[in-house]
mmCIF file of C-alpha atoms in Angstrom:
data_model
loop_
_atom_site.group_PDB
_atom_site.id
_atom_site.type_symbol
_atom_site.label_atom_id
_atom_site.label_comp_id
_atom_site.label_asym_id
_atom_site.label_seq_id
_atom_site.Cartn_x
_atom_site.Cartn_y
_atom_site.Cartn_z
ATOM 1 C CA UNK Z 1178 107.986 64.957 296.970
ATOM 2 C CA UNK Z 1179 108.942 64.987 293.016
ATOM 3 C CA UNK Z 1180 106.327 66.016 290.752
ATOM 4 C CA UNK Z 1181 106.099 65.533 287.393
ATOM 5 C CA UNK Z 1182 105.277 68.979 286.334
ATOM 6 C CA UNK Z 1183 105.157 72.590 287.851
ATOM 7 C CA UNK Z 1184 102.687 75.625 286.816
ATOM 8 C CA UNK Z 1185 103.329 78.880 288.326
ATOM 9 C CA UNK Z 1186 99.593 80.229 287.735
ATOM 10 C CA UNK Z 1187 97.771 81.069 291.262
ATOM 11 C CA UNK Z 1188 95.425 77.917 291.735
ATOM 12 C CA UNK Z 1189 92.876 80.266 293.190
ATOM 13 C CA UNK Z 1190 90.506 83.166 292.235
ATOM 14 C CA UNK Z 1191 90.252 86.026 294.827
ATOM 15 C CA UNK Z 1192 86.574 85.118 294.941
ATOM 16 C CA UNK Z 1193 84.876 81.787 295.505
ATOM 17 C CA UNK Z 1194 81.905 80.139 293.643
ATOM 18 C CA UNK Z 1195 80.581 77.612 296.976
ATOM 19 C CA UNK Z 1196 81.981 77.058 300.567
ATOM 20 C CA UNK Z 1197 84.552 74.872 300.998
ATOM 21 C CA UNK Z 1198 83.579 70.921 301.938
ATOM 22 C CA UNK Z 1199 85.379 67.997 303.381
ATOM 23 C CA UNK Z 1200 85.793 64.715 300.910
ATOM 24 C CA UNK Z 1201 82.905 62.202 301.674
ATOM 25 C CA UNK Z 1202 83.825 58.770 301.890
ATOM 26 C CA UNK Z 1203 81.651 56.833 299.255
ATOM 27 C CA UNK Z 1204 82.831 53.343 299.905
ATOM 28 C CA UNK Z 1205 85.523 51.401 301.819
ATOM 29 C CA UNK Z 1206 87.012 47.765 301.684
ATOM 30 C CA UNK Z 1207 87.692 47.620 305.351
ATOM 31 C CA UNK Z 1208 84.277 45.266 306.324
ATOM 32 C CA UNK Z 1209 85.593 43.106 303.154
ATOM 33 C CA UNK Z 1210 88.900 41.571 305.204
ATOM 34 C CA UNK Z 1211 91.148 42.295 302.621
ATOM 35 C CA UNK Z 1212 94.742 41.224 303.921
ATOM 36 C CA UNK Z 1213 97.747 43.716 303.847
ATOM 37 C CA UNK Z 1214 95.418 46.220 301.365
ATOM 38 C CA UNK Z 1215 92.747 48.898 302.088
ATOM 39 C CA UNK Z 1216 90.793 50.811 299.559
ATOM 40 C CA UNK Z 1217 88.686 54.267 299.249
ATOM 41 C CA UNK Z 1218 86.842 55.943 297.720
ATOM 42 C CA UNK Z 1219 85.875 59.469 298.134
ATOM 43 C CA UNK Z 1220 83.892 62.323 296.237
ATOM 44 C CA UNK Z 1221 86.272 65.198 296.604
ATOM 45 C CA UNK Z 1222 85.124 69.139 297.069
ATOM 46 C CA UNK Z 1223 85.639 71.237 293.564
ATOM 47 C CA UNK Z 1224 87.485 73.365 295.425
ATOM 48 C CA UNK Z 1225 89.849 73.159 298.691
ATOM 49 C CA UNK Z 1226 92.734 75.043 300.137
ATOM 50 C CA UNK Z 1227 95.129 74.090 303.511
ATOM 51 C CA UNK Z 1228 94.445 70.017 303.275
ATOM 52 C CA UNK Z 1229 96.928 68.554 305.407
ATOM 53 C CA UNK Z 1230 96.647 64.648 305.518
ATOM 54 C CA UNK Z 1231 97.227 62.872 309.421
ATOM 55 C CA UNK Z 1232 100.274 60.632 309.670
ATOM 56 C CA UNK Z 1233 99.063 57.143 308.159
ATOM 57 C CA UNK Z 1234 102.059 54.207 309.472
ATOM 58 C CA UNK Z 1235 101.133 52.800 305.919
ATOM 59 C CA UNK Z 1236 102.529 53.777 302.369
ATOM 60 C CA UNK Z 1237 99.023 55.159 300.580
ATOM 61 C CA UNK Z 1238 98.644 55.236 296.450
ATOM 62 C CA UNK Z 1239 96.331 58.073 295.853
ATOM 63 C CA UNK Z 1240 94.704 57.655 291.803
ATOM 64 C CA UNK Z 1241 92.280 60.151 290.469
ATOM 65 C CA UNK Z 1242 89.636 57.901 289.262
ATOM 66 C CA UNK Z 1243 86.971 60.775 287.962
ATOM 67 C CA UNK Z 1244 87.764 64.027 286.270
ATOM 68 C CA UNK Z 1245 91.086 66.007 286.682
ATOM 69 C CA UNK Z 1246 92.096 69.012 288.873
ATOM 70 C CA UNK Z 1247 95.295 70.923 289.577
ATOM 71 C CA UNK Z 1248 96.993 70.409 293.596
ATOM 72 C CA UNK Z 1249 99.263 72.791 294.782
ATOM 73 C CA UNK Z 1250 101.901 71.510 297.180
ATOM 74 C CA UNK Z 1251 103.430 73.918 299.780
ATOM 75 C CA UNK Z 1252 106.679 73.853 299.068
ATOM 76 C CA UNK Z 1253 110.293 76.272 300.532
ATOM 77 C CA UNK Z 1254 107.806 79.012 300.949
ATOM 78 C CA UNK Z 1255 105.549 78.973 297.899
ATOM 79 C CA UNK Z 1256 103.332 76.980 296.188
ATOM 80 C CA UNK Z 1257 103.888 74.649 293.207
ATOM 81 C CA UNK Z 1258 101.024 73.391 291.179
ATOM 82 C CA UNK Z 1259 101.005 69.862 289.413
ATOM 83 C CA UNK Z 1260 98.155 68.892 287.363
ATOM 84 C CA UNK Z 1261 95.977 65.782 287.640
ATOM 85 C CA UNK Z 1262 94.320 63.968 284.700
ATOM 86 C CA UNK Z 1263 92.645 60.450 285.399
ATOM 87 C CA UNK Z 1264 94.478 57.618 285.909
ATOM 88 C CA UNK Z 1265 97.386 60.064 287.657
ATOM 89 C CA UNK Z 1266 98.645 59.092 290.709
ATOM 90 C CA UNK Z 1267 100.738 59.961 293.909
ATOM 91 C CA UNK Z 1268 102.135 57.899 296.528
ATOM 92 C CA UNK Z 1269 102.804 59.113 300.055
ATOM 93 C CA UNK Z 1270 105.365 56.799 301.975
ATOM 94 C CA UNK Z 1271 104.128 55.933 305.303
ATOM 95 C CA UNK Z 1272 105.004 57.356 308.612
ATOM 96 C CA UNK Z 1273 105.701 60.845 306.757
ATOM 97 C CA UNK Z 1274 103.764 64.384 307.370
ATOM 98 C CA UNK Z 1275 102.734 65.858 304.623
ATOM 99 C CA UNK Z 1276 102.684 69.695 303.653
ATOM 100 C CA UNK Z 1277 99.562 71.907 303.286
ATOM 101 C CA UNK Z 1278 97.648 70.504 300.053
ATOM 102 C CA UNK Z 1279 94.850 72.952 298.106
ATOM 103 C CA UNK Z 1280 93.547 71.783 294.683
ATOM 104 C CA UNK Z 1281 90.883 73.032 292.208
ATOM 105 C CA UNK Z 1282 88.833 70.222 289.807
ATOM 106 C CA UNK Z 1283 89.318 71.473 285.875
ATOM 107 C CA UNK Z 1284 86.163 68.850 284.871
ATOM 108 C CA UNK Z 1285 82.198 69.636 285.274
ATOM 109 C CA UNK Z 1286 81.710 66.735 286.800
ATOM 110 C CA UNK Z 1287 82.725 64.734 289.807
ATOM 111 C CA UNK Z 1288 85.775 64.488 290.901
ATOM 112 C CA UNK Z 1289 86.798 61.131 292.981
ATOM 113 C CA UNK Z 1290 89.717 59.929 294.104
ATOM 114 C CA UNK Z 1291 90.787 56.643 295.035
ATOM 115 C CA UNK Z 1292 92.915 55.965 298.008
ATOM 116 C CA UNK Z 1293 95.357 52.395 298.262
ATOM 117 C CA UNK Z 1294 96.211 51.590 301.401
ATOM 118 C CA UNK Z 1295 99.490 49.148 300.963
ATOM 119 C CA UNK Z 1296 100.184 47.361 304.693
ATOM 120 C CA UNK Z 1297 104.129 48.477 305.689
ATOM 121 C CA UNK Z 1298 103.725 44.825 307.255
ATOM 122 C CA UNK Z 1299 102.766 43.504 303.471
ATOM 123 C CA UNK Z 1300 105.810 44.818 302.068
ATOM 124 C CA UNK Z 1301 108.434 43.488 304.646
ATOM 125 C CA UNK Z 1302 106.452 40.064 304.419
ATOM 126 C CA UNK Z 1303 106.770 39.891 300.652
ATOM 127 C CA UNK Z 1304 110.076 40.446 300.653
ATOM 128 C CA UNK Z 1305 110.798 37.642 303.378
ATOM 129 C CA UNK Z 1306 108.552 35.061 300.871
ATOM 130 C CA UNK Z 1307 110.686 36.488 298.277
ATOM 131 C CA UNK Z 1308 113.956 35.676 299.677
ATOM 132 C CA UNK Z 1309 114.708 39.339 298.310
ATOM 133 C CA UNK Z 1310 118.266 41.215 298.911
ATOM 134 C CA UNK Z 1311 116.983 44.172 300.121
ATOM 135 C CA UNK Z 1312 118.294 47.314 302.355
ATOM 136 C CA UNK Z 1313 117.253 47.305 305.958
ATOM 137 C CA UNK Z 1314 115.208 50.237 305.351
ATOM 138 C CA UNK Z 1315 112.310 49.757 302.833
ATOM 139 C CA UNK Z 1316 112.043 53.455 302.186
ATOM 140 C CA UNK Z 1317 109.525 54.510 299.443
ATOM 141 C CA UNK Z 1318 110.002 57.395 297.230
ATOM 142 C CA UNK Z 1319 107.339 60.572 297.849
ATOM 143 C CA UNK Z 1320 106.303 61.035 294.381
ATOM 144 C CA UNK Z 1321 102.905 63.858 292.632
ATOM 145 C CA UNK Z 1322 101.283 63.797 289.424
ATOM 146 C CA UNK Z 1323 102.842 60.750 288.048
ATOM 147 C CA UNK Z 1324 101.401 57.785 286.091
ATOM 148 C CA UNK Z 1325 102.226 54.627 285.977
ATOM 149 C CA UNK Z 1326 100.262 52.294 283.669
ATOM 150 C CA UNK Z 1327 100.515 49.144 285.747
ATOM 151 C CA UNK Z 1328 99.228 50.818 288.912
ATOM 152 C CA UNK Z 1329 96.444 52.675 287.357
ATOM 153 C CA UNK Z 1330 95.112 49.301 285.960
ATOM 154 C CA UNK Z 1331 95.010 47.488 289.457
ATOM 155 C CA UNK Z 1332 93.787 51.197 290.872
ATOM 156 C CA UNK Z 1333 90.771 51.285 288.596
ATOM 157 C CA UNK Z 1334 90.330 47.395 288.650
ATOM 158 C CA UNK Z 1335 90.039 47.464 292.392
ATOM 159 C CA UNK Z 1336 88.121 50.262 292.157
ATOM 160 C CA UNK Z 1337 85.191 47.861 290.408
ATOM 161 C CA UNK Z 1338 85.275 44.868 292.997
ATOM 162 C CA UNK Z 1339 85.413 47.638 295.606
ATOM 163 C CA UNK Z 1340 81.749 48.955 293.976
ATOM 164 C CA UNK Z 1341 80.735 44.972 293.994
ATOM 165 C CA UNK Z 1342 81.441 45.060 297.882
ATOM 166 C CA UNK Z 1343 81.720 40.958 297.765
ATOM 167 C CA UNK Z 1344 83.944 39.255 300.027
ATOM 168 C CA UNK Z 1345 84.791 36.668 297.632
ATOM 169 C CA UNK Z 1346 86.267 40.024 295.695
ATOM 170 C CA UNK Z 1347 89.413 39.049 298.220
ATOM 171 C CA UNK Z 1348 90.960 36.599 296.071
ATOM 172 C CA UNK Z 1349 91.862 39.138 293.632
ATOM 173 C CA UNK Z 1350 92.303 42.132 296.149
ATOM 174 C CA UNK Z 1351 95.290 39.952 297.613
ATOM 175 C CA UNK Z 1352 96.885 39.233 294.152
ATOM 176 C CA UNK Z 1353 96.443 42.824 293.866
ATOM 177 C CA UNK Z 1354 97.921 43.351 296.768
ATOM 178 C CA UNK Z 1355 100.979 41.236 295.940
ATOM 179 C CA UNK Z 1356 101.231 42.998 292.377
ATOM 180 C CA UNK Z 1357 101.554 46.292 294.060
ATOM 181 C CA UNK Z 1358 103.910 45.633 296.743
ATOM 182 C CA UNK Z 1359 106.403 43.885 294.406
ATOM 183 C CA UNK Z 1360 105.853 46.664 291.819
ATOM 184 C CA UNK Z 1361 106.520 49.528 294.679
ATOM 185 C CA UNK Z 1362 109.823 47.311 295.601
ATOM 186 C CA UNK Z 1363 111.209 47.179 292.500
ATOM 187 C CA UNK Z 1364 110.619 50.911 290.946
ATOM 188 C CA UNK Z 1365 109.662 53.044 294.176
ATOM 189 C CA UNK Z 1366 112.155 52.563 297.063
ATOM 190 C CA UNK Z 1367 115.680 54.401 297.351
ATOM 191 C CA UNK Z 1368 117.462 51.735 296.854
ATOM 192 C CA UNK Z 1369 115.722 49.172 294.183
ATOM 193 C CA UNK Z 1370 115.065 45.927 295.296
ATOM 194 C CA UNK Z 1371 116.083 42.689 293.596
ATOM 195 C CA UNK Z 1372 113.555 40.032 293.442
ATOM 196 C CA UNK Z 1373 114.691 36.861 292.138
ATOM 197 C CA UNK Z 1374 112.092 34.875 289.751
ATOM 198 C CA UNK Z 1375 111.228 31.438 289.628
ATOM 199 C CA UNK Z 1376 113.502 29.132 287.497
ATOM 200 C CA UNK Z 1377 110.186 26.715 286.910
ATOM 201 C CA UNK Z 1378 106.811 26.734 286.568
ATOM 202 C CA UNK Z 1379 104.501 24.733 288.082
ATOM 203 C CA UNK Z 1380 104.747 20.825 287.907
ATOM 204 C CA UNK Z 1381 101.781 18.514 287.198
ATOM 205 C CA UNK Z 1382 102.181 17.303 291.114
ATOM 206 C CA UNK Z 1383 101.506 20.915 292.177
ATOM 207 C CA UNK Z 1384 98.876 22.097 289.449
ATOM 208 C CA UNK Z 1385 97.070 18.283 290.986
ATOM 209 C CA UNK Z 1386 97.384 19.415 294.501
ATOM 210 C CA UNK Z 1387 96.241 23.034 294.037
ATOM 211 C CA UNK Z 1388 92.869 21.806 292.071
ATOM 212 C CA UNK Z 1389 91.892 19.272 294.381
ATOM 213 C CA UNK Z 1390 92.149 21.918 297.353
ATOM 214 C CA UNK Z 1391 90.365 24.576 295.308
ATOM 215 C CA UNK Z 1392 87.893 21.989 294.403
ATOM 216 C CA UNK Z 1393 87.312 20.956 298.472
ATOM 217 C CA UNK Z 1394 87.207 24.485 299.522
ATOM 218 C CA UNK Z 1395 85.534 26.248 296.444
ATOM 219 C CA UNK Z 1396 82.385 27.436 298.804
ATOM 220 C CA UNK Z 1397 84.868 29.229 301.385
ATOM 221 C CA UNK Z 1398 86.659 32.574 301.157
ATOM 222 C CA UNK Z 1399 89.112 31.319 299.265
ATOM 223 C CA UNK Z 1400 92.880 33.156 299.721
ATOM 224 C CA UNK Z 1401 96.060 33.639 297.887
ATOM 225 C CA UNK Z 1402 97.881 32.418 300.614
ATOM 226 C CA UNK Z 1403 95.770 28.969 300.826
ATOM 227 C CA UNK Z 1404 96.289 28.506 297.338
ATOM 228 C CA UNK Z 1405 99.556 29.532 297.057
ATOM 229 C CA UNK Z 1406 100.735 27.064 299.995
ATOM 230 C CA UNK Z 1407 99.293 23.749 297.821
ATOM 231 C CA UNK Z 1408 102.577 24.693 295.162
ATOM 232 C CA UNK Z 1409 105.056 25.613 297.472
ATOM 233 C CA UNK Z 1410 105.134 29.179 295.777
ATOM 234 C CA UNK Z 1411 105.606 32.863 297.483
ATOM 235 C CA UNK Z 1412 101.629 33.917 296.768
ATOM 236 C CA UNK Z 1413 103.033 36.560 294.506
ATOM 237 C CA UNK Z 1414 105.313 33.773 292.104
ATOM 238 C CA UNK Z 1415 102.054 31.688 292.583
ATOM 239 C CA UNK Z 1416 99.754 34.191 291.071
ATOM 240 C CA UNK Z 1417 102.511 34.404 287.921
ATOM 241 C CA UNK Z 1418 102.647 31.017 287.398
ATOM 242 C CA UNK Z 1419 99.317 29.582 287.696
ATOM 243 C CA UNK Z 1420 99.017 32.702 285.039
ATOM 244 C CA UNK Z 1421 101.368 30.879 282.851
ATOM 245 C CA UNK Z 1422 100.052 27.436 283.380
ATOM 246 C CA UNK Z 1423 96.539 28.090 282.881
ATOM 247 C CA UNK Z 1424 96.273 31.575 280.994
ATOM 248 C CA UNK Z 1425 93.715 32.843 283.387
ATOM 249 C CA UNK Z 1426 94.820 34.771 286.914
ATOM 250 C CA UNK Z 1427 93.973 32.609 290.190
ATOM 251 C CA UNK Z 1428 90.616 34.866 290.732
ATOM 252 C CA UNK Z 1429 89.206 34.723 287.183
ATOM 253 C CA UNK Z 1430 89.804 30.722 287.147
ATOM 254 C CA UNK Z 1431 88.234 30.503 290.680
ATOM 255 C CA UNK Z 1432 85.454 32.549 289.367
ATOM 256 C CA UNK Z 1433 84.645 30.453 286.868
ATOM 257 C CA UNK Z 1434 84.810 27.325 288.575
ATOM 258 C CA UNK Z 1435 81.983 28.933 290.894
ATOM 259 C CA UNK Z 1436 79.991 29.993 288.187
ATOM 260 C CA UNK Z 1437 80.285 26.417 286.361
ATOM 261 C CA UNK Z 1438 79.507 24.929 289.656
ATOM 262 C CA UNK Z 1439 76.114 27.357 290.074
ATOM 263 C CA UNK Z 1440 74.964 26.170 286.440
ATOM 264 C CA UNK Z 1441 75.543 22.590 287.175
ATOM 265 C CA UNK Z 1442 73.033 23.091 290.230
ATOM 266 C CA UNK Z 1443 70.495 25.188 288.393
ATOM 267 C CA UNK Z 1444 70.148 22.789 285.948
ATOM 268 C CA UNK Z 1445 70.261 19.560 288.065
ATOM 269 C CA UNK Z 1446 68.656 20.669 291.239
ATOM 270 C CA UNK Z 1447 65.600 22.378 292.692
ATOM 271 C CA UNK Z 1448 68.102 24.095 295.188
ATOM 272 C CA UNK Z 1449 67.139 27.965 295.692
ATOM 273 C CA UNK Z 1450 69.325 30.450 294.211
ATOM 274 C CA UNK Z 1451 70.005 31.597 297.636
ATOM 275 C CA UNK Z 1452 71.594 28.164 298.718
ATOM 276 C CA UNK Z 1453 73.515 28.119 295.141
ATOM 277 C CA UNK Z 1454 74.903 30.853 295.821
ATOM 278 C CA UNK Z 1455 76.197 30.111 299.373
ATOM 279 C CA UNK Z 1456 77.616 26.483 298.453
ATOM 280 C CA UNK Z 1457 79.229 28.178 295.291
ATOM 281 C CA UNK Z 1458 81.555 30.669 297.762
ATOM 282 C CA UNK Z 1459 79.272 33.580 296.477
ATOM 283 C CA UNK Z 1460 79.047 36.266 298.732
ATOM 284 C CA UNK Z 1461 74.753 35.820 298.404
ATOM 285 C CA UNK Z 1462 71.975 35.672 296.142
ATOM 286 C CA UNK Z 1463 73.087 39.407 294.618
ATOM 287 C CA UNK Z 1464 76.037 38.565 293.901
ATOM 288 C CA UNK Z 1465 75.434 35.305 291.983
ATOM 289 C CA UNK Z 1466 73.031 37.397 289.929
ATOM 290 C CA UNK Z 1467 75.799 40.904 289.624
ATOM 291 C CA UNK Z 1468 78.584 37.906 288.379
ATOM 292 C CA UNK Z 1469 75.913 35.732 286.215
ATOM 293 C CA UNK Z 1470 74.600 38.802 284.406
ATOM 294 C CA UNK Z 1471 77.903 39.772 283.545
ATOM 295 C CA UNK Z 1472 79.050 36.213 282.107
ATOM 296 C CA UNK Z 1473 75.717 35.629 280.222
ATOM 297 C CA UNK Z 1474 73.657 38.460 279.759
ATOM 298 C CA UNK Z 1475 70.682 36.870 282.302
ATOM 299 C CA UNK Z 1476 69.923 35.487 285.516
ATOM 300 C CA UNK Z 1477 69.985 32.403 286.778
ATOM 301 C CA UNK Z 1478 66.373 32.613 287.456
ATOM 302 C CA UNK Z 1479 66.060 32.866 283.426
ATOM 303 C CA UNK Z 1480 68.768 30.259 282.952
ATOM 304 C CA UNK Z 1481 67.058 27.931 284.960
ATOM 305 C CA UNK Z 1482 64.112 28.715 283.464
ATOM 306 C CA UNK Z 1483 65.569 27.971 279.885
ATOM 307 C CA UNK Z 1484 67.516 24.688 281.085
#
């Protein structure tokens, strides 16, 4: 593993303030269905020597999300320490054993982490869709204590629709996914990989297509890969160019399709909120409301009301 920087100062005191604890899983995307990409998030002890991680067959982007600590790696006999502000990140390739870990958090506060599981199965797939020339061996790099601006944005965006725990959050978990995957390819394997980009954007023919399916299917779970197969497009080229063609990434312009779709039936109908919500590809009544409030500052109880 390379890290960024190196203290020699023991990490620990001789004496400790509270017993050591476990990290406590606060939330997980698995119940979500979010393909080739699992996140958590845990509330990590203040304090913690000897973690040793299990085996994971999946590469995992770890990204301090609250407060900052220093982690000492086991390393030729002695330990190196490698401090930790938020937003800093480390990725363990998959299928690898990691040494003994300890850390200590440097914040009063909490300190949480949150964990990116990146399917080895995503990766290869991508860079079939890609039509990549890559190595036979898609070998990521062990890196510690590194940031990397792109990958702290997706970690800390995810990290929100993870808190909304809505499955219609998985439109914008898979682009996500794609993001990270392509990123990883390009800037964390052994040997780079080159990823040819689209010569073209979309045509009027495709944009027509991709509308009128969106349109059909806007109260389903909507996925990249649906979308994505209306153009013709890899889902990750899709994502960019619907980006360029519309200004708006597939997600937000589904989202607000759905949410000019729920007005439309608050003002025209006496349907309940409930059923709005449902034929709108809302996950339920909450999170009509959680989305609503955060486009207009109400509810749609009190925009009905007003319309």
């Amino acid at each position: 593993m390379t890290e960024q920087a190196t203290i020699s100062q023991p990490l620990f005191t001789q004496a400790r303030a509270e017993p050591q604890a476990a990290p406590i899983l606060i939330r997980s995307s698995e119940a979500l269905g979010w393909d080739g990409l699992v996140v958590r998030e845990y509330d990590e002890p203040s304090e913690l020597d000897g973690w040793q991680d299990t085996v994971e067959p999946d590469p995992i982007l770890m990204m301090v999300s609250q407060g900052s600590m220093q982690v000492g790696y086991y390393r030729n006999g002695d330990w190196v320490t490698v401090p930790y502000d938020q937003g800093d990140l480390a990725l363990k390739p998959g299928g690898t054993v990691s040494s003994p870990v300890r850390w200590r958090s440097c914040s009063p506060g909490p300190l949480q982490t949150v964990h990116l599981h990146l399917s080895q199965r995503l990766l290869c797939r991508t860079v079939e869709e890609l039509g990549c020339h890559a190595p036979t061996r898609l070998d990521l790099v062990r890196r510690g204590g590194f940031q990397d601006p792109l990958m702290s944005q997706i970690g800390f965006a995810l990290r929100r629709e993870l808190a909304l725990q809505a499955p219609s959050g998985k439109l914008y978990a898979e682009t996500a996914a794609r993001m990270l995957a392509v990123h990883l390819l390009r800037h964390y394997t052994s040997t780079p990989v080159d990823i040819p980009e689209p010569t073209q954007g979309l045509t009027s023919q495709q944009m027509r297509r991709v509308m009128e399916f969106l349109v059909e299917h806007l109260h389903e779970d909507l996925s990249l890969e649906a979308l994505a197969e209306q153009s013709g497009f890899s889902a990750y080229h899709f994502a960019r160019l619907f980006r360029q063609a519309t200004g708006e990434s597939p997600h937000q312009f589904v989202m607000r399709q759905r949410i000019t779709q729920a007005q439309r039936l608050l003002r025209e109908t006496d349907l309940p909120p409930a059923h709005i919500a449902v034929a709108c590809g809302f996950a339920n009544q909450s999170h009509l409301t959680q989305v609503f409030k955060r486009y207009f500052g109400h509810t749609p109880h009190a925009y009905r009301r007003k319309h």
